[in-house]
Amino acid sequence: MANLLLPIVALLSGIALLLLGSGLLTTLIALRGALEGFSPEALGLIGSAYFAGFFLGTFVAPRLIRRTGHIRAFAFFGVGIAATVLVHALIVDPTFWFVLRLLTGIALVGFYTVIESWLNSETHGGRRAKIFAIYMVVNLGALGAAQQLLRIASPAGFALFAIAAIFACLSVMPVALTRFAPPELHDAPHLDVRKLWRVAPLAFVGACASGLGMGAFWTMAPVYGQQIGLEQGDIGLLMTFAILGGAVTQWPVGHFSDRHDRRRTLGWVAAAAAASAALMIVLGQFGPMVLVGAFLFGAAGFAVYPLVIAHLIDHLPHGEILAGNAGILLLHGLAAAFGPALAGALMGVIGPAALPLHFVVAFAPLAVFGLWQARHRADEIVEGPAHCVPMLRTSPTVLEMMNPNDDASSAPHGSPRD
């Protein structure tokens, strides 16, 4: 394990430090905005701006990286994130925050792209699966730990913004000192989304459902916690419990889906996400008891995206897997950009219960569609079944890192056929 980690410890340290800062900022913006009197609709739009920036960044960031080089681009993105974090505290205005979150999303996907392209170039063959798993653990661990930084100070002050900016600055240091040769950055091939619907309609629907639900979760869950009367520390626990739920269930759920009809598994997991969201509506009336519902929701909600990817790969030939995954990433990103705005609008009308209701509306149709397909249609798997690998949506470059072979056009791991 030491031999595996030592060459890439700088890259893993960089992404962990950045996610400590950006994970804190995401929750902090929701809490500070609510304290400043921003409406749920405004906070939802601010959250949508971040995911819209993340979507735009998949096109903008690779061009900048090719133009300036990996280390310079990495420093550019890291410093840009740190600057936008601090400006949030200096200019408290919803329209201005909308622009800042758009820029942050673009910069963060650039940061991911640099890290993932370097990780991809520094690992080969069978090592990639282990590196990919470690990388996802670092992502989830840093995002979960970031929520506990809320206990340090009040979101009404400057301190938490400063801490988030410090982490963003520190993230540049280990990577700036790396001696790795700059890797080649490949363009992710594209697959017509209409073909995605034809070959795997359940993956199409699942990507949209996951984007709508989880995009709203990241932005509006802190507002939900605040509206039901949770203390600041408990709001951090709400986020951490959901992330922890996702971390502990993704592997066993994926392992189960590899051995059973994946459509039925996806349908039941989506049903569990909808049911746990409904449970949150009830438990939200009892304060901290809602943490149980958050854990269960995270356990199911975070498992949907990797199941969607594995199901898609079941239905594509080797040469179209990277393109198909890029298409799913596109659908997920577009849906995630709409999710916070829709949830915020609902919360403005109905109140805090609207957020878990939004989750129900996002995941229940997927559950019905998945179970219907499993019952009425044979599952025609192409070239052998895939392996489901725990993962979060990051940048298109991660699709290459999932590849167990040196040839980027072959089947990704997380994905590899037996």
Coordinates of C-alpha atoms in Angstrom, one line a residue:
M1 CA 0.0 0.0 0.0
A2 CA 2.9 2.4 0.8
N3 CA 4.4 1.8 -2.6
L4 CA 1.1 2.5 -4.2
L5 CA 0.4 5.7 -2.3
L6 CA 3.8 7.4 -2.0
P7 CA 4.1 8.4 -5.7
I8 CA 0.7 10.1 -5.6
V9 CA 0.4 11.4 -2.0
A10 CA 0.9 15.0 -3.2
L11 CA -2.0 14.7 -5.6
L12 CA -4.3 13.1 -3.0
S13 CA -3.2 15.7 -0.4
G14 CA -4.1 18.5 -2.9
I15 CA -7.6 17.3 -3.6
A16 CA -8.3 16.5 0.1
L17 CA -7.3 20.0 1.1
L18 CA -9.3 21.6 -1.6
L19 CA -12.4 19.6 -0.8
L20 CA -12.1 20.5 2.9
G21 CA -12.3 24.1 1.8
S22 CA -14.9 23.8 -1.0
G23 CA -17.0 21.3 1.0
L24 CA -17.1 23.8 3.9
L25 CA -17.9 26.7 1.6
T26 CA -20.9 24.9 0.0
T27 CA -22.6 24.5 3.4
L28 CA -21.4 27.8 4.7
I29 CA -23.0 29.7 1.7
A30 CA -26.4 28.2 2.4
L31 CA -26.2 29.0 6.1
R32 CA -24.9 32.6 5.7
G33 CA -27.3 33.3 2.9
A34 CA -30.2 32.3 5.1
L35 CA -28.9 34.4 7.9
E36 CA -28.7 37.4 5.5
G37 CA -32.3 36.9 4.6
F38 CA -31.8 35.3 1.2
S39 CA -35.0 33.5 0.1
P40 CA -34.9 29.7 -0.6
E41 CA -35.5 30.6 -4.2
A42 CA -32.4 32.8 -4.3
L43 CA -30.3 30.2 -2.5
G44 CA -31.5 27.5 -4.9
L45 CA -30.4 29.6 -7.9
I46 CA -27.1 30.3 -6.3
G47 CA -26.6 26.5 -5.9
S48 CA -27.7 25.9 -9.5
A49 CA -25.0 28.5 -10.6
Y50 CA -22.3 26.3 -9.1
F51 CA -23.5 23.2 -11.0
A52 CA -23.9 25.2 -14.1
G53 CA -20.3 26.4 -13.7
F54 CA -19.2 22.8 -13.1
F55 CA -20.9 21.8 -16.4
L56 CA -19.3 24.7 -18.3
G57 CA -16.0 23.9 -16.8
T58 CA -15.9 20.5 -18.5
F59 CA -15.5 22.5 -21.8
V60 CA -13.5 25.5 -20.6
A61 CA -10.9 23.9 -18.2
P62 CA -9.2 21.5 -20.7
R63 CA -8.5 24.3 -23.1
L64 CA -6.9 26.4 -20.4
I65 CA -4.8 23.5 -19.1
R66 CA -3.5 22.8 -22.6
R67 CA -2.6 26.4 -23.0
T68 CA -0.8 27.0 -19.7
G69 CA 0.3 23.6 -18.6
H70 CA -0.9 21.5 -15.7
I71 CA 1.0 23.2 -12.8
R72 CA 0.2 26.7 -13.9
A73 CA -3.5 25.8 -14.5
F74 CA -3.6 24.1 -11.2
A75 CA -2.3 27.1 -9.4
F76 CA -4.7 29.3 -11.4
F77 CA -7.7 27.3 -10.4
G78 CA -6.7 27.0 -6.8
V79 CA -6.0 30.7 -6.3
G80 CA -9.2 31.5 -8.2
I81 CA -11.2 29.3 -5.8
A82 CA -9.5 30.9 -2.7
A83 CA -10.3 34.4 -4.1
T84 CA -13.9 33.7 -4.7
V85 CA -14.3 32.2 -1.2
L86 CA -13.0 35.5 0.4
V87 CA -15.1 37.7 -1.9
H88 CA -18.3 35.9 -0.6
A89 CA -17.6 37.4 2.8
L90 CA -16.8 40.9 1.5
I91 CA -19.8 41.3 -0.8
V92 CA -22.9 39.7 0.5
D93 CA -25.4 39.9 -2.4
P94 CA -27.3 37.1 -4.0
T95 CA -26.7 38.2 -7.6
F96 CA -23.0 38.6 -6.9
W97 CA -22.9 35.2 -5.1
F98 CA -24.6 33.7 -8.2
V99 CA -21.6 34.8 -10.4
L100 CA -19.1 33.7 -7.7
R101 CA -20.6 30.2 -7.5
L102 CA -20.6 30.0 -11.3
L103 CA -16.8 30.8 -11.4
T104 CA -16.2 28.4 -8.5
G105 CA -17.8 25.6 -10.4
I106 CA -15.7 26.2 -13.4
A107 CA -12.5 26.4 -11.3
L108 CA -13.3 23.3 -9.3
V109 CA -13.8 21.1 -12.4
G110 CA -10.5 22.4 -13.7
F111 CA -8.9 21.4 -10.4
Y112 CA -10.4 17.9 -10.7
T113 CA -9.2 17.6 -14.3
V114 CA -5.6 18.4 -13.5
I115 CA -5.6 15.9 -10.5
E116 CA -7.3 13.1 -12.4
S117 CA -5.3 13.4 -15.6
W118 CA -2.1 13.2 -13.4
L119 CA -3.4 10.3 -11.5
N120 CA -4.3 8.6 -14.7
S121 CA -0.9 9.1 -16.2
E122 CA 1.0 7.9 -13.0
T123 CA -0.9 4.6 -12.6
H124 CA -1.2 1.7 -15.0
G125 CA -3.0 -1.5 -15.5
G126 CA -4.4 -3.3 -12.5
R127 CA -3.2 -0.5 -10.1
R128 CA -5.8 1.9 -11.5
A129 CA -8.7 0.2 -9.7
K130 CA -7.0 0.5 -6.3
I131 CA -6.0 4.1 -7.0
F132 CA -9.5 5.0 -8.1
A133 CA -11.0 3.4 -5.0
I134 CA -8.5 5.4 -2.8
Y135 CA -9.3 8.6 -4.7
M136 CA -13.0 8.2 -4.1
V137 CA -12.5 7.5 -0.4
V138 CA -10.4 10.7 -0.2
N139 CA -13.2 12.6 -1.9
L140 CA -15.9 11.4 0.4
G141 CA -13.8 11.6 3.5
A142 CA -12.8 15.2 2.9
L143 CA -16.3 16.3 2.1
G144 CA -17.6 14.6 5.2
A145 CA -14.9 16.1 7.4
A146 CA -15.4 19.5 6.0
Q147 CA -18.9 19.7 7.5
Q148 CA -17.5 19.4 11.0
L149 CA -15.5 22.6 10.5
L150 CA -18.8 24.5 11.0
R151 CA -18.3 23.9 14.7
I152 CA -15.2 26.3 14.7
A153 CA -17.1 29.6 14.3
S154 CA -20.4 31.2 13.4
P155 CA -21.4 31.4 9.7
A156 CA -22.3 35.1 10.4
G157 CA -18.6 36.0 10.7
F158 CA -15.5 36.0 8.5
A159 CA -13.6 33.1 10.1
L160 CA -15.2 30.2 8.3
F161 CA -14.7 31.9 4.9
A162 CA -11.1 32.5 5.8
I163 CA -10.6 28.8 6.8
A164 CA -12.1 27.6 3.5
A165 CA -9.8 30.0 1.6
I166 CA -6.8 28.8 3.6
F167 CA -7.5 25.2 2.6
A168 CA -7.9 26.2 -1.0
C169 CA -4.5 27.9 -0.9
L170 CA -2.8 25.0 0.9
S171 CA -4.1 22.6 -1.7
V172 CA -1.9 24.2 -4.3
M173 CA 1.3 23.7 -2.4
P174 CA 1.8 19.9 -2.5
V175 CA 0.9 19.7 -6.2
A176 CA 3.1 22.8 -7.1
L177 CA 6.1 20.9 -5.7
T178 CA 5.4 17.7 -7.7
R179 CA 8.1 16.5 -10.1
F180 CA 5.6 14.6 -12.3
A181 CA 5.9 15.1 -16.0
P182 CA 2.8 16.9 -17.4
P183 CA 0.4 14.2 -18.7
E184 CA -1.4 14.3 -22.0
L185 CA -4.9 15.6 -21.7
H186 CA -7.4 13.7 -23.9
D187 CA -10.8 15.0 -25.0
A188 CA -13.6 12.9 -23.8
P189 CA -15.4 11.5 -26.8
H190 CA -19.1 12.3 -27.1
L191 CA -22.1 10.0 -27.7
D192 CA -25.4 11.3 -29.0
V193 CA -27.7 11.4 -26.0
R194 CA -30.5 10.1 -28.2
K195 CA -28.4 6.9 -28.6
L196 CA -28.1 6.8 -24.9
W197 CA -31.9 6.7 -24.6
R198 CA -32.1 4.0 -27.3
V199 CA -29.5 1.7 -25.8
A200 CA -30.1 2.3 -22.0
P201 CA -33.2 4.4 -21.2
L202 CA -32.9 3.5 -17.6
A203 CA -29.4 5.0 -17.4
F204 CA -30.7 8.1 -19.1
V205 CA -33.5 8.5 -16.5
G206 CA -31.2 7.5 -13.7
A207 CA -28.6 10.2 -14.6
C208 CA -31.3 12.9 -14.6
A209 CA -32.9 11.6 -11.3
S210 CA -29.5 11.5 -9.6
G211 CA -28.6 15.0 -10.8
L212 CA -31.9 16.5 -9.7
G213 CA -31.8 14.9 -6.3
M214 CA -28.1 15.1 -5.3
G215 CA -27.6 18.6 -6.8
A216 CA -30.4 19.8 -4.5
F217 CA -29.0 17.9 -1.6
W218 CA -25.6 19.6 -1.7
T219 CA -27.0 23.1 -1.9
M220 CA -30.3 23.0 0.0
A221 CA -29.8 20.4 2.8
P222 CA -28.1 23.0 5.1
V223 CA -31.0 25.4 4.5
Y224 CA -33.4 22.6 5.3
G225 CA -31.6 21.8 8.6
Q226 CA -31.7 25.5 9.5
Q227 CA -35.4 25.8 8.8
I228 CA -36.3 22.8 10.9
G229 CA -34.4 24.3 13.9
L230 CA -31.2 22.3 13.9
E231 CA -28.2 23.9 15.7
Q232 CA -25.2 24.7 13.6
G233 CA -23.2 21.7 14.7
D234 CA -26.2 19.4 14.0
I235 CA -26.5 20.9 10.5
G236 CA -22.9 19.7 9.9
L237 CA -23.9 16.3 11.3
L238 CA -26.8 16.2 8.9
M239 CA -24.5 16.6 5.9
T240 CA -21.9 14.2 7.4
F241 CA -24.4 11.5 8.2
A242 CA -25.7 11.6 4.6
I243 CA -22.2 11.4 3.1
L244 CA -21.2 8.6 5.6
G245 CA -24.3 6.7 4.5
G246 CA -23.2 7.0 0.9
A247 CA -19.7 5.9 1.7
V248 CA -20.6 2.7 3.6
T249 CA -23.3 1.4 1.2
Q250 CA -21.9 2.0 -2.3
W251 CA -19.6 -1.0 -2.3
P252 CA -22.1 -3.6 -1.0
V253 CA -24.9 -2.3 -3.2
G254 CA -22.6 -2.4 -6.3
H255 CA -21.4 -5.9 -5.4
F256 CA -25.0 -7.1 -5.1
S257 CA -25.9 -5.5 -8.4
D258 CA -23.0 -7.3 -10.2
R259 CA -24.7 -10.6 -9.3
H260 CA -28.3 -9.8 -9.8
D261 CA -30.5 -7.9 -12.3
R262 CA -29.0 -4.4 -12.1
R263 CA -32.2 -2.8 -13.3
R264 CA -34.1 -4.3 -10.4
T265 CA -31.3 -3.2 -8.0
L266 CA -31.4 0.3 -9.3
G267 CA -35.1 0.4 -9.0
W268 CA -35.1 -0.7 -5.4
V269 CA -32.2 1.6 -4.5
A270 CA -34.2 4.5 -6.0
A271 CA -37.3 3.4 -4.1
A272 CA -35.2 3.4 -0.9
A273 CA -34.0 6.9 -1.6
A274 CA -37.6 8.1 -2.1
A275 CA -38.8 6.2 1.0
S276 CA -36.0 7.6 3.2
A277 CA -36.7 11.1 1.9
A278 CA -40.4 10.6 2.9
L279 CA -39.1 9.5 6.3
M280 CA -37.1 12.7 6.6
I281 CA -40.4 14.6 6.3
V282 CA -41.7 12.9 9.4
L283 CA -38.5 12.9 11.4
G284 CA -37.9 16.6 10.5
Q285 CA -40.5 17.4 13.1
F286 CA -38.3 15.8 15.9
G287 CA -35.1 17.8 15.4
P288 CA -31.9 15.7 15.5
M289 CA -33.9 12.5 14.8
V290 CA -33.8 13.7 11.1
L291 CA -30.1 12.5 11.1
V292 CA -31.4 9.0 10.9
G293 CA -33.3 9.8 7.7
A294 CA -30.3 11.7 6.3
F295 CA -28.1 8.7 6.8
L296 CA -30.6 6.4 5.1
F297 CA -31.1 8.9 2.2
G298 CA -27.4 9.2 1.7
A299 CA -27.0 5.4 1.7
A300 CA -29.4 5.1 -1.2
G301 CA -29.1 8.4 -3.0
F302 CA -25.3 8.3 -3.4
A303 CA -25.5 4.7 -4.7
V304 CA -27.7 5.7 -7.7
Y305 CA -25.0 7.3 -9.9
P306 CA -22.5 4.4 -9.9
L307 CA -25.3 1.9 -10.6
V308 CA -26.4 4.1 -13.5
I309 CA -22.8 4.1 -14.9
A310 CA -22.5 0.3 -14.5
H311 CA -25.9 -0.3 -16.2
L312 CA -24.9 1.9 -19.1
I313 CA -21.7 0.0 -19.6
D314 CA -23.6 -3.2 -19.6
H315 CA -25.3 -2.0 -22.8
L316 CA -22.4 -0.5 -24.8
P317 CA -19.6 -2.1 -26.8
H318 CA -16.0 -1.4 -25.6
G319 CA -15.3 1.3 -28.1
E320 CA -18.3 3.5 -27.0
I321 CA -17.9 3.2 -23.2
L322 CA -15.9 6.4 -22.6
A323 CA -18.3 8.3 -24.9
G324 CA -21.3 6.9 -23.2
N325 CA -20.0 7.8 -19.7
A326 CA -19.3 11.3 -20.9
G327 CA -22.9 11.5 -22.1
I328 CA -24.2 10.4 -18.8
L329 CA -22.0 13.0 -17.1
L330 CA -23.5 15.6 -19.3
L331 CA -27.1 14.6 -18.4
H332 CA -26.2 14.4 -14.7
G333 CA -24.6 17.8 -14.8
L334 CA -27.5 19.5 -16.6
A335 CA -30.0 18.0 -14.1
A336 CA -27.8 19.0 -11.2
A337 CA -27.9 22.6 -12.4
F338 CA -31.7 22.6 -12.3
G339 CA -32.1 20.6 -9.1
P340 CA -31.2 23.4 -6.5
A341 CA -33.4 26.0 -8.3
L342 CA -36.4 23.7 -8.4
A343 CA -35.9 22.6 -4.7
G344 CA -35.5 26.2 -3.6
A345 CA -38.6 27.3 -5.4
L346 CA -40.6 24.5 -3.7
M347 CA -39.1 25.4 -0.3
G348 CA -40.2 29.0 -0.8
V349 CA -43.8 27.9 -1.2
I350 CA -44.1 24.8 1.0
G351 CA -41.4 25.2 3.6
P352 CA -38.6 22.9 4.7
A353 CA -40.6 19.7 3.9
A354 CA -40.3 20.6 0.3
L355 CA -36.7 19.4 0.1
P356 CA -37.3 15.8 1.0
L357 CA -40.5 16.0 -1.1
H358 CA -38.2 17.1 -4.0
F359 CA -36.1 14.0 -3.4
V360 CA -39.2 11.8 -3.5
V361 CA -40.3 13.4 -6.8
A362 CA -36.8 12.9 -8.3
F363 CA -36.2 9.3 -7.3
A364 CA -39.7 7.7 -7.3
P365 CA -40.2 7.7 -11.1
L366 CA -36.8 6.1 -11.4
A367 CA -37.8 3.4 -9.0
V368 CA -41.0 2.7 -11.0
F369 CA -39.2 2.7 -14.3
G370 CA -36.4 0.5 -13.2
L371 CA -38.7 -2.1 -11.6
W372 CA -41.0 -2.0 -14.7
Q373 CA -38.1 -2.6 -17.0
A374 CA -36.8 -5.5 -14.9
R375 CA -40.3 -7.1 -15.0
H376 CA -41.3 -6.6 -18.6
R377 CA -38.0 -6.5 -20.7
A378 CA -35.1 -8.9 -21.0
D379 CA -31.7 -7.3 -20.1
E380 CA -29.5 -7.6 -23.2
I381 CA -26.0 -7.1 -21.9
V382 CA -23.3 -6.4 -24.5
E383 CA -19.9 -8.1 -24.3
G384 CA -20.4 -9.3 -20.7
P385 CA -21.5 -7.5 -17.5
A386 CA -19.7 -4.6 -15.9
H387 CA -18.4 -4.2 -12.4
C388 CA -20.1 -1.5 -10.3
V389 CA -17.5 0.7 -8.6
P390 CA -18.2 3.3 -5.9
M391 CA -17.8 6.8 -7.3
L392 CA -18.8 10.5 -7.2
R393 CA -19.4 12.7 -10.2
T394 CA -16.2 14.7 -10.8
S395 CA -14.7 15.6 -14.2
P396 CA -14.8 13.7 -17.5
T397 CA -11.1 12.9 -17.0
V398 CA -12.0 10.4 -14.3
L399 CA -13.4 8.2 -16.9
E400 CA -9.9 7.5 -18.2
M401 CA -8.7 6.8 -14.7
M402 CA -11.3 4.1 -14.4
N403 CA -9.6 2.4 -17.3
P404 CA -7.7 -0.8 -16.3
N405 CA -5.7 -0.8 -19.5
D406 CA -3.3 1.7 -20.9
D407 CA -5.5 2.2 -23.9
A408 CA -8.0 4.8 -23.1
S409 CA -10.4 3.4 -25.6
S410 CA -11.0 0.2 -23.8
A411 CA -13.5 -0.7 -21.1
P412 CA -13.1 1.3 -17.9
H413 CA -12.8 -0.5 -14.7
G414 CA -15.8 0.1 -12.7
S415 CA -16.8 -1.2 -15.7
P416 CA -14.4 -4.0 -16.6
R417 CA -15.9 -7.0 -18.2
D418 CA -15.1 -10.5 -17.0

